[in-house]
Coordinates of C-alpha atoms and ligand atoms in Angstrom, one line a residue:
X1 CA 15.0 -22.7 3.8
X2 CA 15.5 -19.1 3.9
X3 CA 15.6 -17.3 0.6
X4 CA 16.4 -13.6 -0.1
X5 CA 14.9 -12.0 -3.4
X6 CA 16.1 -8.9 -5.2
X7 CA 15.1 -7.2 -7.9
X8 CA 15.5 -4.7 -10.7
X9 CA 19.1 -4.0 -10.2
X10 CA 19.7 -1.8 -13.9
X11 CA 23.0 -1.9 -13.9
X12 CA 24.5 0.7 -16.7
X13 CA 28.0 2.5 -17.7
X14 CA 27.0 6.5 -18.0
X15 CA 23.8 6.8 -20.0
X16 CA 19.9 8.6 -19.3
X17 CA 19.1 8.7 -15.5
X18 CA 22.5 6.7 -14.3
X19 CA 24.2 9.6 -12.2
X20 CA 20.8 10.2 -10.7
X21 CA 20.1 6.5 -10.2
X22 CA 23.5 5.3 -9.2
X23 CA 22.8 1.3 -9.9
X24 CA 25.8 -0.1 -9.2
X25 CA 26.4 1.5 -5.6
X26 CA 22.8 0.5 -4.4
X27 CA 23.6 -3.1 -5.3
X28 CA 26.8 -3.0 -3.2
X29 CA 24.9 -1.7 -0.2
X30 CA 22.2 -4.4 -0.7
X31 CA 24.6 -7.0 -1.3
X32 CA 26.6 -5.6 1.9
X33 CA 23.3 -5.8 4.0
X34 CA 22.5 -9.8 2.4
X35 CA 25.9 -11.0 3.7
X36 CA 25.6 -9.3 7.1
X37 CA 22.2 -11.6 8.0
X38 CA 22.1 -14.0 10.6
X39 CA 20.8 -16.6 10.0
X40 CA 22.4 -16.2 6.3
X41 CA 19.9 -17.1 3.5
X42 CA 19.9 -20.5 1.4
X43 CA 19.7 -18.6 -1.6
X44 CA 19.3 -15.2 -3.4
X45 CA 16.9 -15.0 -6.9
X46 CA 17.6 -12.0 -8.4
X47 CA 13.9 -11.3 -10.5
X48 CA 15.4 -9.8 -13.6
X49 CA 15.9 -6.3 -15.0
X50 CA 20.1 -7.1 -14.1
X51 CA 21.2 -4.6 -16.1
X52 CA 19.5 -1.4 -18.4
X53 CA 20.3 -2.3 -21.6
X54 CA 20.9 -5.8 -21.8
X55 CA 24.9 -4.8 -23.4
X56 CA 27.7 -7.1 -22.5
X57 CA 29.8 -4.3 -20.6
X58 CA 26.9 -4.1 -17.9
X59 CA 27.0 -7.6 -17.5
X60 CA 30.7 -7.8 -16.7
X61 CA 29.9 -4.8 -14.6
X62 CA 27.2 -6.5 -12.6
X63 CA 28.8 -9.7 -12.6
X64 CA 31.9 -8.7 -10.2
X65 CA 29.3 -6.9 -7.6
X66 CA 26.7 -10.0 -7.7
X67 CA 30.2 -11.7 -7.0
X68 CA 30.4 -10.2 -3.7
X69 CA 27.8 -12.6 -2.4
X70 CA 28.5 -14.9 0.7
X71 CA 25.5 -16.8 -0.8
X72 CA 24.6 -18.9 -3.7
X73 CA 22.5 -17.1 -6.0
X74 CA 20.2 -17.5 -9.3
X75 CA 19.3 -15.0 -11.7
X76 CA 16.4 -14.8 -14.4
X77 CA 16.1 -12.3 -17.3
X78 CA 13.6 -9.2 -17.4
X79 CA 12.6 -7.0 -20.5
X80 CA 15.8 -4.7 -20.0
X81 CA 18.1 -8.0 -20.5
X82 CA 19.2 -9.5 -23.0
X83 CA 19.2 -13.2 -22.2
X84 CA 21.5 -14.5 -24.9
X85 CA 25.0 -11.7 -23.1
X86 CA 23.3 -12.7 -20.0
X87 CA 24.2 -16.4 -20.5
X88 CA 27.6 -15.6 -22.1
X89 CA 28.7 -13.5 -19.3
X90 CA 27.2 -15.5 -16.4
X91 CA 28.5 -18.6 -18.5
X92 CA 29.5 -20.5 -15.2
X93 CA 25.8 -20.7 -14.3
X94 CA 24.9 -23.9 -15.5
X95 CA 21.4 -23.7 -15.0
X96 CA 21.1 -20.6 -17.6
X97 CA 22.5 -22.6 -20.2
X98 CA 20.6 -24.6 -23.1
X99 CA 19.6 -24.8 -26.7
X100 CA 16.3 -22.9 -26.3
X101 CA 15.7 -19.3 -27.0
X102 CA 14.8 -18.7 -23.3
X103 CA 15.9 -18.9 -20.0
X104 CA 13.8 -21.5 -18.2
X105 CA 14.9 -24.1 -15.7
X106 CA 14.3 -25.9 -12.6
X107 CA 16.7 -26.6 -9.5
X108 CA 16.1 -28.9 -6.8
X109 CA 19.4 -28.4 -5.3
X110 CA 17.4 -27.0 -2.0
X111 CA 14.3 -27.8 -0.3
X112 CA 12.1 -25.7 -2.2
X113 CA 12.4 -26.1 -5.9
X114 CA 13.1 -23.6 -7.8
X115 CA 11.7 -22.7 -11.4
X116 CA 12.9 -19.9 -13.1
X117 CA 10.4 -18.5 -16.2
X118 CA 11.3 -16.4 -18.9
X119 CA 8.4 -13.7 -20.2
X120 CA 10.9 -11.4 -21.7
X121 CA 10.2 -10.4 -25.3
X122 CA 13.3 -9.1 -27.8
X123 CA 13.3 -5.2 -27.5
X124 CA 9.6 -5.2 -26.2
X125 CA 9.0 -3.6 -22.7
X126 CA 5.8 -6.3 -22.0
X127 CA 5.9 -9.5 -21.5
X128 CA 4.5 -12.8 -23.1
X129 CA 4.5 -16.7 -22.2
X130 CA 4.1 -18.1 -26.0
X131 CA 3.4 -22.0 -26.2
X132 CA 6.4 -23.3 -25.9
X133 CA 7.5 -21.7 -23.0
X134 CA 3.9 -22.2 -21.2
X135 CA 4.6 -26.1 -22.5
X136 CA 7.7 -26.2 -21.0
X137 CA 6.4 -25.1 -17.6
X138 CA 3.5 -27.8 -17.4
X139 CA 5.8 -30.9 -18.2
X140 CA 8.6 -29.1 -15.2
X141 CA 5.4 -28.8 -12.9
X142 CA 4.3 -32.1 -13.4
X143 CA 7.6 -33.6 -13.0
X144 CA 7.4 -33.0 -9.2
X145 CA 3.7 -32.3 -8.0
X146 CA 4.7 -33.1 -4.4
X147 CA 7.4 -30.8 -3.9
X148 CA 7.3 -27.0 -2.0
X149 CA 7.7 -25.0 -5.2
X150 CA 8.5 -21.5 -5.5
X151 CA 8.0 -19.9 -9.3
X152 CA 10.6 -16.5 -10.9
X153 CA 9.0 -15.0 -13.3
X154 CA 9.9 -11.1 -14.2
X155 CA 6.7 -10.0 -15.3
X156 CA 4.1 -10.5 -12.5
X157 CA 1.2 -12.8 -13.7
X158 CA -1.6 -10.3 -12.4
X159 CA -2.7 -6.6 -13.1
X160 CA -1.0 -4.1 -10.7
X161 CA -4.1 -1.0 -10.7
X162 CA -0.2 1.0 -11.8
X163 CA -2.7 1.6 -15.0
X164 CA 1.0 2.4 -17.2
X165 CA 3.0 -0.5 -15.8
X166 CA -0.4 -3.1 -16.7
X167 CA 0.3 -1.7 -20.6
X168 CA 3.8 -3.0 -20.1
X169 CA 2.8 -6.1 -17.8
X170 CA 2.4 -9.9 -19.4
X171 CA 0.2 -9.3 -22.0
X172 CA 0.1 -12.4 -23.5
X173 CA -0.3 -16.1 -22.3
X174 CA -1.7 -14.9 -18.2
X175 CA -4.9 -16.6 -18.5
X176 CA -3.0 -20.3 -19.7
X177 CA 0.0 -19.5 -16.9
X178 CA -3.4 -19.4 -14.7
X179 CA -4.9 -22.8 -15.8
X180 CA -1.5 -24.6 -16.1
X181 CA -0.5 -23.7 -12.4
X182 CA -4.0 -24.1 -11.3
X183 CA -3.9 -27.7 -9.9
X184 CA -0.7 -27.7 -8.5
X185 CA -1.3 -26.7 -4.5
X186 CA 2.6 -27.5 -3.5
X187 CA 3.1 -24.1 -5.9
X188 CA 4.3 -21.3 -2.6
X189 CA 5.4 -18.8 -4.0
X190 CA 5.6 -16.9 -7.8
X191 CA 8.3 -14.5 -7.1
X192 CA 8.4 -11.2 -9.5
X193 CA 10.2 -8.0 -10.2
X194 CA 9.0 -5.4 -13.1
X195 CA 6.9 -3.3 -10.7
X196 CA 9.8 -2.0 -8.0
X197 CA 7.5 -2.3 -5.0
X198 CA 6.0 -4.5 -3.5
X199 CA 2.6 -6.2 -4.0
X200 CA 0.9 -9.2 -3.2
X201 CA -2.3 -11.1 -5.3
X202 CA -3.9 -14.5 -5.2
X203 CA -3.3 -16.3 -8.5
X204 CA -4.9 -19.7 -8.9
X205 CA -3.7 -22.0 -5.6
X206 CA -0.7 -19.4 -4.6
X207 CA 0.4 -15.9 -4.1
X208 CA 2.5 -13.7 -6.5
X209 CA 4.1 -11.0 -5.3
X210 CA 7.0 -8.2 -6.6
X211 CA 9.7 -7.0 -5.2
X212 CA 11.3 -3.5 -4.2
X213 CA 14.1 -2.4 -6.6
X214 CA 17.2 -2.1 -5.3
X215 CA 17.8 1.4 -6.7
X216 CA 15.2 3.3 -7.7
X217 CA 11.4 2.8 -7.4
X218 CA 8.4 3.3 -9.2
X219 CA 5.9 6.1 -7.7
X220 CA 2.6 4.2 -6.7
X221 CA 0.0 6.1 -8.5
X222 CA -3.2 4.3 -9.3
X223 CA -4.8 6.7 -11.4
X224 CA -6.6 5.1 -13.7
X225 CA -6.4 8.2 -16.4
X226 CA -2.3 8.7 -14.8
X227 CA -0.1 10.0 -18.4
X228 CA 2.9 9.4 -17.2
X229 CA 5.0 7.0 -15.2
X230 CA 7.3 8.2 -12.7
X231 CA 10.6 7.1 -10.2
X232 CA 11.5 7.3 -6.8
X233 CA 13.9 7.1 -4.1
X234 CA 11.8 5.8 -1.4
X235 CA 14.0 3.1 0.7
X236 CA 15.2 0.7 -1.4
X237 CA 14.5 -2.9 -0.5
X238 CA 14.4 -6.6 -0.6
X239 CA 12.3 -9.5 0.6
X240 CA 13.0 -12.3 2.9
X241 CA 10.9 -15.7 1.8
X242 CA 11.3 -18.0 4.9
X243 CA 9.9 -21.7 4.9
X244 CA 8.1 -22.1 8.4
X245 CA 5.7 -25.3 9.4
X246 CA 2.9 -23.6 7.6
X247 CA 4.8 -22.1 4.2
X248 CA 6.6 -19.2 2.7
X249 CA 6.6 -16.5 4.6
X250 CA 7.6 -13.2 3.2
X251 CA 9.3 -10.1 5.0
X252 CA 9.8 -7.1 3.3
X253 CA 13.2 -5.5 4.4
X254 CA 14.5 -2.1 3.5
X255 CA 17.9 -0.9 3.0
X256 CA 19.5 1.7 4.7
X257 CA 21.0 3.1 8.1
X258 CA 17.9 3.6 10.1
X259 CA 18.2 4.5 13.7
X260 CA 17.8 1.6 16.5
X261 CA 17.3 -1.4 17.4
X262 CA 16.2 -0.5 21.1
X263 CA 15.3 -3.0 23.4
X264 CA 11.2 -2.9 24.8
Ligands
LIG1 FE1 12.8 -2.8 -13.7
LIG2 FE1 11.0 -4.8 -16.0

């Protein structure tokens, strides 16, 4: 199974930053550069932060461009969305919809299952995994111990050393995320956004990692006395997660028009 990840799209009509930014054309190129790979990916999970402001006229802007995907994709909230006009705009998403306050589900339409968290908190930057959600997730990961898992959660279970994007990170409930996911060893992947670049760290049995934006990205400073937090435009980007005999393995791919390829 191949699957492509993107992340932190911010989609927005006018507003702070937006002519600067320029969301929505990023997300076009990205999605332009998705449906030109060969071999063409399973899937696409799109880690959160879909829009800026979580309002319904972003989503109906977003949903035409995520439209434009030759592939089958998946989306999970992040702190700028609003997962209630999330789920009435992408209404034709089955697995978004249910009774419960969040946005939490497992697929295992494909060969690696997919379970999508939610650590979003109403008009709060940071992120939290209260009981019921961190209930919810042990029940779903016992229901298949044996199957290749991969795990979206916005908010990346782990400290960054990005000392202002740690006060905004998942504040609350990392340490039981740890001890639920600990015995599981079929866990690949937990797949985040939030931090618009990408890292890698050990959690428990797996790996988490974050993804580029596809717009704009977040200066790596890791000052630990740093005052403010600060954007970029280096290359925008997204990650390639291909199954091979041994696991997930993950290529980070930017987006642009870069000279080559030349033969050796
Ligand atoms: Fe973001
Ligand atoms: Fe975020």
């Amino acid at each position: 199974m191949l699957i492509a990840q993107i992340s932190d799209l911010h989609i927005q009509q006018g507003g702070k930053d937006s002519e600067l930014i320029q969301a929505a054309p990023h997300l076009a190129a990205c999605i332009r550069a998705l449906n030109r790979l060969a071999p063409r990916p399973d899937l696409v999970v799109v880690t959160g932060d879909l829009t800026e402001h979580g309002q319904k006229e972003e989503y109906l802007l977003l949903k035409p461009i995520l439209e434009q995907l030759d592939i089958p994709f998946v989306l999970i909230p992040g702190n700028h969305d609003s997962p209630a006009t999330l789920r009435e705009v992408f209404h034709d998403h089955d697995y978004l919809q249910s009774p419960s306050p969040f946005i939490q589900y497992a697929i295992d339409t494909w060969p690696l299952r997919i379970v999508g968290l939610d650590t979003t908190v109403p008009m709060r930057s940071e992120g939290a995994l209260c009981a019921q959600r961190l209930s919810w997730l042990a029940d779903t990961l016992a229901q298949a111990p044996d199957t290749p898992t991969v795990v979206l959660m916005h908010h990346p279970p782990f400290e960054t050393g990005i000392k202002l994007m740690d006060e905004l990170g998942l504040l609350t409930g990392r340490d039981a995320f740890a001890d639920i996911i600990a015995p599981y060893r079929n866990i690949e992947r937990i797949l985040c956004g939030h931090l618009h670049r990408t890292m890698l760290c050990r959690v428990g049995p797996t790996v988490a990692s974050t993804c580029p934006g596809t717009a704009h990205q977040i200066a790596l400073d890791l000052d630990p006395a740093a005052q403010a937090l600060h954007f970029n435009f280096e290359p925008p980007g997204y990650q390639l997660h291909w199954q091979g005999a041994q696991g997930l393995v993950t290529h980070h791919v930017a987006i642009g028009d870069f000279s080559g390829p030349y033969p050796f």
